[in-house]
Short mmCIF file of C-alpha atoms in Angstrom, two decimals:
data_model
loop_
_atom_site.label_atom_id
_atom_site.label_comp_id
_atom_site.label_asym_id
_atom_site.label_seq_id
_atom_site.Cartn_x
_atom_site.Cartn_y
_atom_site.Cartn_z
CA UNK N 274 129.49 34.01 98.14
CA UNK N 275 129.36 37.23 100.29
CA UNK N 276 128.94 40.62 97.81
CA UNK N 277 132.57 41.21 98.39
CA UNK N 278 133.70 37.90 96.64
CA UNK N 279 131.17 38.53 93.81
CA UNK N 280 132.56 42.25 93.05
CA UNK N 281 136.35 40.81 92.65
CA UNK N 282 134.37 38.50 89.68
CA UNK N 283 133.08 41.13 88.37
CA UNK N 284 136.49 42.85 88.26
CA UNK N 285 138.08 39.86 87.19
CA UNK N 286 135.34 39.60 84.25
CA UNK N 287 135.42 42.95 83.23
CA UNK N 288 139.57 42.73 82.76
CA UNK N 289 138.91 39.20 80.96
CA UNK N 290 136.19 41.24 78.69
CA UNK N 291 138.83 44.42 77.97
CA UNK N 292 141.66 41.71 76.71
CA UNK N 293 139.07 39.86 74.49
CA UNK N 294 137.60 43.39 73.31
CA UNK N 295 141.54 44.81 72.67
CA UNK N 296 141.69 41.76 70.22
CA UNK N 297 138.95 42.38 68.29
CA UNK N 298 139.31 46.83 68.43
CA UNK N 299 142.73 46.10 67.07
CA UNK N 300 141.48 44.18 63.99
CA UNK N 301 139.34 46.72 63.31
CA UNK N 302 141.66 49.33 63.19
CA UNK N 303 143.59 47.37 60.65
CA UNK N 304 140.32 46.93 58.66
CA UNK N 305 140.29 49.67 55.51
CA UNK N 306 137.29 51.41 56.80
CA UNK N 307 136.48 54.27 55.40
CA UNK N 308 134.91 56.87 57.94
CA UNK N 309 134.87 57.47 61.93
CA UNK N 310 131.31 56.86 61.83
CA UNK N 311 131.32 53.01 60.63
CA UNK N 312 134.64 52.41 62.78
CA UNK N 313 132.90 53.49 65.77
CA UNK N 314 129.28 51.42 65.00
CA UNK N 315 132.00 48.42 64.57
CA UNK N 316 133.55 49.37 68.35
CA UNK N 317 130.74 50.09 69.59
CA UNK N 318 128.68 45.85 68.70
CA UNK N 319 132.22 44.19 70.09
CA UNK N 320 132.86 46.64 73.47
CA UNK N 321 128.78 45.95 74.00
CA UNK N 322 128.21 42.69 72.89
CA UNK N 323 131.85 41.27 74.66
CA UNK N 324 131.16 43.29 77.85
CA UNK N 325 128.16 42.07 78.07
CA UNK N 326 128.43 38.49 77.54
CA UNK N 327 130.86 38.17 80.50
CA UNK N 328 129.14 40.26 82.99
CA UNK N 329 126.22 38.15 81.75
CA UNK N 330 128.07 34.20 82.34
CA UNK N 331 129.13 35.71 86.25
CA UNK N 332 126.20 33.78 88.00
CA UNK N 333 126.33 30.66 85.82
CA UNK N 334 129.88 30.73 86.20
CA UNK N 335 129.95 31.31 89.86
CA UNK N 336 127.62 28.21 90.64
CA UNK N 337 128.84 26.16 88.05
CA UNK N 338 125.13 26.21 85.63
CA UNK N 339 127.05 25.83 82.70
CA UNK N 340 124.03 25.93 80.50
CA UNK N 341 122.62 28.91 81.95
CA UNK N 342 125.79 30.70 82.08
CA UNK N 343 125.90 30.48 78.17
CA UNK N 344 122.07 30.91 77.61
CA UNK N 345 122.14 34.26 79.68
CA UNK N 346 125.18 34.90 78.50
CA UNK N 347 124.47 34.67 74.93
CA UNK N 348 121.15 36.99 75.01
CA UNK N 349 123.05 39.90 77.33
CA UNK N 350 125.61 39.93 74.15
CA UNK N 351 122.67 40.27 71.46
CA UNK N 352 121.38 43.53 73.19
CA UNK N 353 124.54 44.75 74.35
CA UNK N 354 125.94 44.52 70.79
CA UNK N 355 122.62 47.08 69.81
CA UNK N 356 123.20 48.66 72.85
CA UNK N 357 127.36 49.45 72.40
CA UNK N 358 126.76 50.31 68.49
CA UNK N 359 123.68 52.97 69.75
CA UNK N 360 125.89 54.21 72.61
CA UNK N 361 128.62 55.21 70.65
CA UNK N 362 126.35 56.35 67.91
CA UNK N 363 125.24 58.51 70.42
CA UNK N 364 128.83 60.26 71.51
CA UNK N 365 129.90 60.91 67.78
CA UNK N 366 126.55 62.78 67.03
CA UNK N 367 127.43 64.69 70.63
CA UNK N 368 131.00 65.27 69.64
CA UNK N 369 129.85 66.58 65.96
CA UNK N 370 127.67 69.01 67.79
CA UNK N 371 130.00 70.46 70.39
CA UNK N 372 132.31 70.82 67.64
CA UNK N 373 130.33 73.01 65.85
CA UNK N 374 129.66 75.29 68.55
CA UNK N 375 131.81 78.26 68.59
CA UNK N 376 133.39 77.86 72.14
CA UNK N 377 135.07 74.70 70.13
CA UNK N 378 137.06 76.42 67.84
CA UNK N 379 139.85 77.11 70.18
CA UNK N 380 141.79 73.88 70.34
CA UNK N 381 142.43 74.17 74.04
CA UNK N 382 138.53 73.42 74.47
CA UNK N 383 138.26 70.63 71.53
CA UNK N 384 140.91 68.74 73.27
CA UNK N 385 138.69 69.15 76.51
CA UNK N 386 135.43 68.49 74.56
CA UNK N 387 136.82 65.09 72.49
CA UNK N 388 137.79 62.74 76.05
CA UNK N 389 134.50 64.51 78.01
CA UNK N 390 132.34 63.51 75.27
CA UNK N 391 133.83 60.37 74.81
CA UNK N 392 133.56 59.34 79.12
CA UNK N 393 129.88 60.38 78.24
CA UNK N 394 130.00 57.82 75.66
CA UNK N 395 131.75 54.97 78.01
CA UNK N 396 128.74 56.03 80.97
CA UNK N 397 125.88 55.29 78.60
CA UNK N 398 127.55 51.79 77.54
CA UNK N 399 128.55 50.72 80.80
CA UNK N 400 124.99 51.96 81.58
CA UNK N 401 123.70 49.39 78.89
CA UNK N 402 125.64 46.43 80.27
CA UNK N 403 125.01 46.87 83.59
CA UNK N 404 121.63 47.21 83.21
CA UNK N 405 120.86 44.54 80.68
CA UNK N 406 120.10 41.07 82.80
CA UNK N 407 118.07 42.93 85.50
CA UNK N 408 115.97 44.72 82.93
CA UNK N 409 115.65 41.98 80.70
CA UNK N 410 114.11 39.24 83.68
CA UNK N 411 111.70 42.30 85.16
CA UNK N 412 114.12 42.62 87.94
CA UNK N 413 114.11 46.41 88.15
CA UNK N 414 115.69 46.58 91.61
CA UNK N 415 119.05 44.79 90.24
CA UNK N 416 118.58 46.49 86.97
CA UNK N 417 118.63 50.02 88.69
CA UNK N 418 121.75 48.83 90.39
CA UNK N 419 123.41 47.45 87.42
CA UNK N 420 122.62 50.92 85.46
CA UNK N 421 123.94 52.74 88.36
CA UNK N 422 126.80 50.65 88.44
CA UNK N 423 127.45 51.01 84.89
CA UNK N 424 127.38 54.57 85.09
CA UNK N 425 129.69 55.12 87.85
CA UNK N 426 132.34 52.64 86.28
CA UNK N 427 131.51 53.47 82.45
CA UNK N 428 132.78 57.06 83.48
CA UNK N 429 135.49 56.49 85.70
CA UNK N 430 136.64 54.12 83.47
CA UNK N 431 136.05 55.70 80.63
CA UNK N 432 137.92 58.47 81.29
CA UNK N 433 140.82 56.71 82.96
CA UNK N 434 140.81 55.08 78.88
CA UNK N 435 141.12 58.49 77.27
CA UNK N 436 143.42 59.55 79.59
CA UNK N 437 145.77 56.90 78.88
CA UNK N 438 145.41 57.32 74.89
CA UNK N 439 146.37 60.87 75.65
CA UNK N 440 149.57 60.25 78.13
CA UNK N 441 151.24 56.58 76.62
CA UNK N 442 152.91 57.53 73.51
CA UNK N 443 151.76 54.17 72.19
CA UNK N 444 148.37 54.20 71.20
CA UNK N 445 148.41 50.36 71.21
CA UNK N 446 149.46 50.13 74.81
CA UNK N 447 147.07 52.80 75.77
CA UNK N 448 144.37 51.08 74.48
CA UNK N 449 145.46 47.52 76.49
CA UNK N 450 145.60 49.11 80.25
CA UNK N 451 142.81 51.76 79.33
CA UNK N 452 140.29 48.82 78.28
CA UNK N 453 141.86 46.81 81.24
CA UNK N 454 141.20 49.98 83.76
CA UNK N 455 137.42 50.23 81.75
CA UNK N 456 136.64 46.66 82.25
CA UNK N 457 137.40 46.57 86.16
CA UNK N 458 136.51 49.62 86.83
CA UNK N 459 132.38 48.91 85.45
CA UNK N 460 133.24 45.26 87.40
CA UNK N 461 133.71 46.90 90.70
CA UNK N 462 130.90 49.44 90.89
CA UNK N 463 128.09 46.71 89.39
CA UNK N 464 129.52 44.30 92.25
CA UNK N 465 129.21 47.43 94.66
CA UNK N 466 126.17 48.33 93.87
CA UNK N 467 124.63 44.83 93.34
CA UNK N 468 125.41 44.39 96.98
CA UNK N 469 124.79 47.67 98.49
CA UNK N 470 121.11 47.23 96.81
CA UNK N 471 120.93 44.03 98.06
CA UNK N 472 118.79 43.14 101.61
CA UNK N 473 119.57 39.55 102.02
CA UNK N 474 121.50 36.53 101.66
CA UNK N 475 120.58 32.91 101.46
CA UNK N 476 123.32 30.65 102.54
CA UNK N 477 122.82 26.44 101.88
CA UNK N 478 123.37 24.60 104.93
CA UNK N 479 122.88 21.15 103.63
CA UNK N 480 124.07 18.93 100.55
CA UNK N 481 126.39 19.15 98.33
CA UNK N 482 126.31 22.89 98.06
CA UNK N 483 126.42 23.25 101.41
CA UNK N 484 127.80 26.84 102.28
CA UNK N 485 127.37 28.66 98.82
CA UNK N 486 125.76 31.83 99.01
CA UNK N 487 122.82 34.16 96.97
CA UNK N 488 122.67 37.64 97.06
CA UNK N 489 118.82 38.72 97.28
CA UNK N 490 118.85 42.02 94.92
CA UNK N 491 115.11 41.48 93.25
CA UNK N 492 112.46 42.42 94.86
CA UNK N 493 111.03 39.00 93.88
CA UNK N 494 113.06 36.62 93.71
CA UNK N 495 112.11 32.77 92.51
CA UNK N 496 113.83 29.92 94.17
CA UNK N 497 114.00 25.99 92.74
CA UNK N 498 115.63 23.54 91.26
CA UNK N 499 114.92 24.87 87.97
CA UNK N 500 116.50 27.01 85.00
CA UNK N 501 114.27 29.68 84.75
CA UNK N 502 114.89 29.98 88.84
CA UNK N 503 116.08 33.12 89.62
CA UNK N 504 118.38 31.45 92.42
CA UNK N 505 118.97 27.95 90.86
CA UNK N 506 119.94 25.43 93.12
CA UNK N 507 119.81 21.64 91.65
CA UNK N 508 120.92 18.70 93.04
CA UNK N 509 118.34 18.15 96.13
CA UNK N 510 115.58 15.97 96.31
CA UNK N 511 112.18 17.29 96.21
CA UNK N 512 112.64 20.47 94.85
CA UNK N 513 110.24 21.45 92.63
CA UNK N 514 111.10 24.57 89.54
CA UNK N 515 109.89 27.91 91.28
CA UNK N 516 109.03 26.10 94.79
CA UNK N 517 108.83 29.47 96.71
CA UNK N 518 109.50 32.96 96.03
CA UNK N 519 110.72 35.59 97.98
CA UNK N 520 109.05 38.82 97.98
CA UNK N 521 110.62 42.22 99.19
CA UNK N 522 107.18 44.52 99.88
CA UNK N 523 108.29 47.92 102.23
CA UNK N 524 110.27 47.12 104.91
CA UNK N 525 109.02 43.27 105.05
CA UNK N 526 110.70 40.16 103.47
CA UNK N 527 107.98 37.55 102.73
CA UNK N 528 108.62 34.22 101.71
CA UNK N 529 105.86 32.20 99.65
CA UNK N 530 105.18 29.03 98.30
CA UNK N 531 104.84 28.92 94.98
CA UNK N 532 104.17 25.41 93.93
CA UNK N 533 102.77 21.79 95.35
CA UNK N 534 105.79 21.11 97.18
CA UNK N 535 105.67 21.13 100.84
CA UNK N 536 107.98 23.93 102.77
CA UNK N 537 108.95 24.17 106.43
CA UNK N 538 110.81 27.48 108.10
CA UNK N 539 112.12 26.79 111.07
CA UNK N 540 111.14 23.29 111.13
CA UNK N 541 107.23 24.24 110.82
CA UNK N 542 105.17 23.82 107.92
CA UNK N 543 104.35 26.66 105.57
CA UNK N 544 101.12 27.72 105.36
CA UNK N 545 100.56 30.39 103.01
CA UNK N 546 103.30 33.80 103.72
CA UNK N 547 106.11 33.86 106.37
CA UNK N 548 107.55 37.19 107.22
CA UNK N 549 110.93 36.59 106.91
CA UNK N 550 113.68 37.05 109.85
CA UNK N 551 117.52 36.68 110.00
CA UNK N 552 118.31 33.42 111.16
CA UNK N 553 115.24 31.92 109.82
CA UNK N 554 115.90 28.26 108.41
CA UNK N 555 113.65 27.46 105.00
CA UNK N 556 113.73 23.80 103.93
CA UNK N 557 112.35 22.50 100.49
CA UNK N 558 113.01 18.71 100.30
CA UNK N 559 116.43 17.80 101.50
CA UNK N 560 117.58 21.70 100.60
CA UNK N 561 118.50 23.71 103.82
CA UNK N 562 118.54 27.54 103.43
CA UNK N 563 119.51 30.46 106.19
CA UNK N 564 118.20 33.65 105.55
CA UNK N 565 121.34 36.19 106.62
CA UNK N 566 121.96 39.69 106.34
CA UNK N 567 124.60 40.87 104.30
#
């Protein structure tokens, strides 16, 4: 799948992640809480931990890993719950300050100050989210993407939420499109800059996963048959978990073997590093792989 395809998932699963979250923000509006403080903590675990967990499934759930998809899945929700309850923990003590400032006591600037405080809010969790699975594997090149990513769509979004509270008279309504417009909006700028960060694509040429695709966003990235595989592709005979890795080091692209298993690129054996080219052909058992740009 080329980095377009996998941004319109991310959209998709950011939209499916604001309906899920609406569900659960509405309960807790109808909870008797008492205090802005505890209602927000409350927001703050679901929006995290919901956002999270489906951003989190998108690679299981694009190549069909099941188990992975709901392994990964289920630890991005665990931290983005912590992360979502410290985010908006965060924008109240923010708002409480600027409130107290005397610039806020006209109400022309605390009705500026309340949705700018709040988009900060919205950056710093999308932030979290997008962030999470490349920061939690090591991956720091993906996890600076996903932050940026998160930040660019966290705000946009954001905003585009508390603008909608403002404008539809019904606050219920607002809330649906605004978490709708939050949810795609942090899905199209982590798929946008997953791929702009990105130098690489492996394609499968053989099999019976012949002509999927794998973004290369790490700048090591583990290939296999395995689940802790950082491109997991089962299914093939004679590959082995973590059979070669592929290393981006300056302006090079070097591909390494990483286990017993025996390794050919263009239909030579391996023997210790290959500089990667485009067009180069890697083959691990009965797996065929072409390197491609994006």
């Amino acid at each position: 799948m080329n980095g377009e395809k996998k941004r319109l998932l991310y959209v998709l699963l950011g939209m499916a992640a604001g309906l899920v979250t609406l569900g659960c923000v509405e309960i807790i509006f109808k909870l008797p809480l008492s205090g802005y403080f505890t209602r927000s903590i409350l927001q703050g675990i679901f929006l995290g931990g919901l956002f999270a967990f489906f951003f989190g499934i998108a690679d299981g759930l694009l190549y069909r890993h099941a188990r992975q998809a709901l392994i990964t899945g289920g630890l991005a929700a665990l931290v983005g719950s912590a992360a979502g309850a410290l985010s908006l923990i965060l924008t109240s003590q923010l708002l409480l300050a600027l409130s107290g400032t005397s610039v806020a006591e006209h109400q022309g600037i605390r009705a500026f100050l309340l949705p700018i405080s709040r988009g900060i809010g919205w950056a710093l969790l999308g932030m979290a989210i997008g962030g999470i699975d490349g920061l939690r594997t090591g991956a720091w090149r993906k996890g600076l993407a996903g932050i940026l990513g998160g930040l660019a769509g966290g705000f946009v979004g954001g905003m585009s939420l508390e603008a909608l509270l403002a404008l539809v008279p019904r606050p219920g309504v607002g809330r649906a499109v605004g978490l709708l417009v939050l949810g795609g909006g942090i899905g199209f700028f982590l798929g946008e800059f997953e791929r702009r960060f990105s130098f690489g694509r492996l394609r499968v040429l053989s099999g019976a996963h012949r002509n999927r695709e794998y973004l290369l966003s790490r700048w090591k990235t583990k290939v296999g048959g395995g689940t802790g595989d950082d491109v997991l592709i089962p299914d093939y005979s004679g590959v082995l978990e973590r059979h070669v890795t592929i290393a981006r080091r300056n302006e090079e692209v070097l591909l390494e073997c990483a286990s017993s298993g025996k390794v050919r690129v263009n239909d030579r054996p391996l023997e210790g590093s290959h500089t990667l080219k485009y067009q180069d052909v890697i083959q691990i058992g009965s797996l065929k792989l072409l390197y491609l740009p994006l």
